[in-house]
mmCIF file of C-alpha atoms in Angstrom:
data_model
loop_
_atom_site.group_PDB
_atom_site.id
_atom_site.type_symbol
_atom_site.label_atom_id
_atom_site.label_comp_id
_atom_site.label_asym_id
_atom_site.label_seq_id
_atom_site.Cartn_x
_atom_site.Cartn_y
_atom_site.Cartn_z
ATOM 1 C CA UNK B 695 7.116 -11.170 -3.028
ATOM 2 C CA UNK B 696 8.696 -8.846 -0.500
ATOM 3 C CA UNK B 697 8.359 -9.406 3.237
ATOM 4 C CA UNK B 698 8.035 -5.656 3.814
ATOM 5 C CA UNK B 699 4.537 -4.831 5.013
ATOM 6 C CA UNK B 700 2.671 -2.016 3.292
ATOM 7 C CA UNK B 701 1.631 0.937 5.442
ATOM 8 C CA UNK B 702 -1.989 2.058 5.140
ATOM 9 C CA UNK B 703 -2.971 5.342 6.776
ATOM 10 C CA UNK B 704 -6.588 5.817 7.833
ATOM 11 C CA UNK B 705 -8.027 9.270 8.567
ATOM 12 C CA UNK B 706 -11.476 9.443 10.145
ATOM 13 C CA UNK B 707 -12.933 11.480 12.993
ATOM 14 C CA UNK B 708 -14.961 8.467 14.208
ATOM 15 C CA UNK B 709 -12.831 6.392 16.611
ATOM 16 C CA UNK B 710 -14.981 3.291 15.968
ATOM 17 C CA UNK B 711 -14.194 3.426 12.251
ATOM 18 C CA UNK B 712 -10.485 3.895 12.986
ATOM 19 C CA UNK B 713 -10.470 0.927 15.335
ATOM 20 C CA UNK B 714 -12.368 -1.416 13.024
ATOM 21 C CA UNK B 715 -10.309 -0.476 9.952
ATOM 22 C CA UNK B 716 -7.089 -0.854 11.940
ATOM 23 C CA UNK B 717 -8.135 -4.375 12.990
ATOM 24 C CA UNK B 718 -9.176 -5.274 9.427
ATOM 25 C CA UNK B 719 -5.930 -3.994 7.916
ATOM 26 C CA UNK B 720 -3.695 -5.631 10.509
ATOM 27 C CA UNK B 721 -5.526 -8.941 10.144
ATOM 28 C CA UNK B 722 -4.700 -8.783 6.422
ATOM 29 C CA UNK B 723 -1.003 -8.175 7.125
ATOM 30 C CA UNK B 724 -0.812 -4.415 6.645
ATOM 31 C CA UNK B 725 0.631 -1.864 9.048
ATOM 32 C CA UNK B 726 -2.209 0.511 9.951
ATOM 33 C CA UNK B 727 -1.585 4.102 11.005
ATOM 34 C CA UNK B 728 -4.683 5.874 12.326
ATOM 35 C CA UNK B 729 -5.299 9.621 12.416
ATOM 36 C CA UNK B 730 -8.350 11.401 13.853
ATOM 37 C CA UNK B 731 -8.019 14.417 11.535
ATOM 38 C CA UNK B 732 -6.478 15.559 8.271
ATOM 39 C CA UNK B 733 -4.233 17.910 10.213
ATOM 40 C CA UNK B 734 -2.858 15.051 12.302
ATOM 41 C CA UNK B 735 -1.908 13.150 9.150
ATOM 42 C CA UNK B 736 -0.336 16.192 7.502
ATOM 43 C CA UNK B 737 1.679 16.921 10.675
ATOM 44 C CA UNK B 738 3.203 13.431 10.481
ATOM 45 C CA UNK B 739 5.768 12.009 8.077
ATOM 46 C CA UNK B 740 3.729 10.728 5.144
ATOM 47 C CA UNK B 741 6.711 9.446 3.156
ATOM 48 C CA UNK B 742 6.348 5.905 4.536
ATOM 49 C CA UNK B 743 2.636 5.616 3.694
ATOM 50 C CA UNK B 744 1.800 3.290 0.804
ATOM 51 C CA UNK B 745 -1.959 3.997 0.645
ATOM 52 C CA UNK B 746 -4.347 6.465 2.266
ATOM 53 C CA UNK B 747 -7.965 5.878 3.279
ATOM 54 C CA UNK B 748 -9.806 9.008 4.366
ATOM 55 C CA UNK B 749 -13.343 9.888 5.351
ATOM 56 C CA UNK B 750 -14.904 12.565 3.178
ATOM 57 C CA UNK B 751 -17.101 14.214 5.812
ATOM 58 C CA UNK B 752 -14.718 15.488 8.475
ATOM 59 C CA UNK B 753 -14.688 18.831 10.246
ATOM 60 C CA UNK B 754 -11.958 21.211 9.184
ATOM 61 C CA UNK B 755 -10.276 19.737 6.125
ATOM 62 C CA UNK B 756 -12.554 17.191 4.446
ATOM 63 C CA UNK B 757 -11.414 14.074 2.601
ATOM 64 C CA UNK B 758 -11.451 15.686 -0.840
ATOM 65 C CA UNK B 759 -9.226 18.510 0.401
ATOM 66 C CA UNK B 760 -6.901 16.086 2.184
ATOM 67 C CA UNK B 761 -6.590 13.966 -0.946
ATOM 68 C CA UNK B 762 -5.716 17.063 -2.981
ATOM 69 C CA UNK B 763 -3.087 18.152 -0.426
ATOM 70 C CA UNK B 764 -1.460 14.720 -0.240
ATOM 71 C CA UNK B 765 -1.482 14.329 -4.030
ATOM 72 C CA UNK B 766 0.567 17.549 -4.390
ATOM 73 C CA UNK B 767 3.443 15.941 -2.506
ATOM 74 C CA UNK B 768 2.794 12.319 -3.490
ATOM 75 C CA UNK B 769 0.963 12.248 -6.860
ATOM 76 C CA UNK B 770 1.160 8.456 -7.204
ATOM 77 C CA UNK B 771 -0.091 7.654 -3.695
ATOM 78 C CA UNK B 772 -3.322 5.639 -3.921
ATOM 79 C CA UNK B 773 -6.113 7.391 -1.988
ATOM 80 C CA UNK B 774 -9.450 5.801 -1.118
ATOM 81 C CA UNK B 775 -12.353 7.921 0.088
ATOM 82 C CA UNK B 776 -15.030 6.608 2.452
ATOM 83 C CA UNK B 777 -18.304 8.200 3.439
ATOM 84 C CA UNK B 778 -21.463 7.481 5.337
ATOM 85 C CA UNK B 779 -23.274 10.244 3.465
ATOM 86 C CA UNK B 780 -24.695 8.630 0.369
ATOM 87 C CA UNK B 781 -25.577 11.945 -1.278
ATOM 88 C CA UNK B 782 -21.845 12.739 -1.560
ATOM 89 C CA UNK B 783 -21.355 9.748 -3.837
ATOM 90 C CA UNK B 784 -23.705 11.349 -6.358
ATOM 91 C CA UNK B 785 -21.874 14.693 -6.439
ATOM 92 C CA UNK B 786 -19.918 15.597 -9.560
ATOM 93 C CA UNK B 787 -16.635 15.749 -7.640
ATOM 94 C CA UNK B 788 -17.018 12.083 -6.660
ATOM 95 C CA UNK B 789 -18.018 10.732 -10.056
ATOM 96 C CA UNK B 790 -14.551 9.886 -11.387
ATOM 97 C CA UNK B 791 -13.163 8.395 -8.196
ATOM 98 C CA UNK B 792 -12.345 4.719 -8.416
ATOM 99 C CA UNK B 793 -11.621 4.255 -4.718
ATOM 100 C CA UNK B 794 -14.867 5.509 -3.199
ATOM 101 C CA UNK B 795 -16.600 3.361 -0.588
ATOM 102 C CA UNK B 796 -19.923 3.946 1.154
ATOM 103 C CA UNK B 797 -20.182 3.033 4.833
ATOM 104 C CA UNK B 798 -20.912 0.343 5.754
ATOM 105 C CA UNK B 799 -18.679 -1.321 3.191
ATOM 106 C CA UNK B 800 -17.627 -4.917 2.717
ATOM 107 C CA UNK B 801 -14.223 -5.373 4.351
ATOM 108 C CA UNK B 802 -13.159 -8.038 1.869
ATOM 109 C CA UNK B 803 -14.005 -5.780 -1.085
ATOM 110 C CA UNK B 804 -11.959 -2.988 0.500
ATOM 111 C CA UNK B 805 -9.007 -5.330 1.107
ATOM 112 C CA UNK B 806 -9.148 -6.542 -2.501
ATOM 113 C CA UNK B 807 -9.153 -2.940 -3.755
ATOM 114 C CA UNK B 808 -6.201 -2.098 -1.484
ATOM 115 C CA UNK B 809 -4.297 -5.120 -2.776
ATOM 116 C CA UNK B 810 -4.978 -4.100 -6.390
ATOM 117 C CA UNK B 811 -3.947 -0.484 -5.795
ATOM 118 C CA UNK B 812 -0.722 -1.494 -4.072
ATOM 119 C CA UNK B 813 0.082 -3.957 -6.853
ATOM 120 C CA UNK B 814 -0.397 -1.195 -9.462
ATOM 121 C CA UNK B 815 1.809 1.110 -7.370
ATOM 122 C CA UNK B 816 4.563 -1.547 -7.136
ATOM 123 C CA UNK B 817 4.424 -2.048 -10.891
ATOM 124 C CA UNK B 818 5.094 1.660 -11.331
ATOM 125 C CA UNK B 819 1.758 2.702 -12.786
ATOM 126 C CA UNK B 820 -0.024 5.772 -11.562
ATOM 127 C CA UNK B 821 -3.159 4.443 -9.857
ATOM 128 C CA UNK B 822 -5.283 7.553 -9.823
ATOM 129 C CA UNK B 823 -7.968 8.015 -7.239
#
């Protein structure tokens, strides 16, 4: 296994979520890059990101829109969506998403899903989210 750490970007407009996810990811050996908005992520260099976690319910560009934008440039980038609004999970647009987590979510379940997605990405398969 490679000693290169995977980079996980987190986009959420709640600083508490950013801080807790950053701590969780770093404790699991990932490099966490936090962004308070979709625009901040898109203004940065996304080429080094191995996986994206984004909140759905953000002002401006929401998580669905951010995922769609990122997927245009990086179609194989795994993207996980998180939300505190449970009604979003029931919407048609969210039905076929494998990486959708409701807040509060189990950190260990999220880490396992990240590990699986990154393993699929390393093996060259297109892990669609």
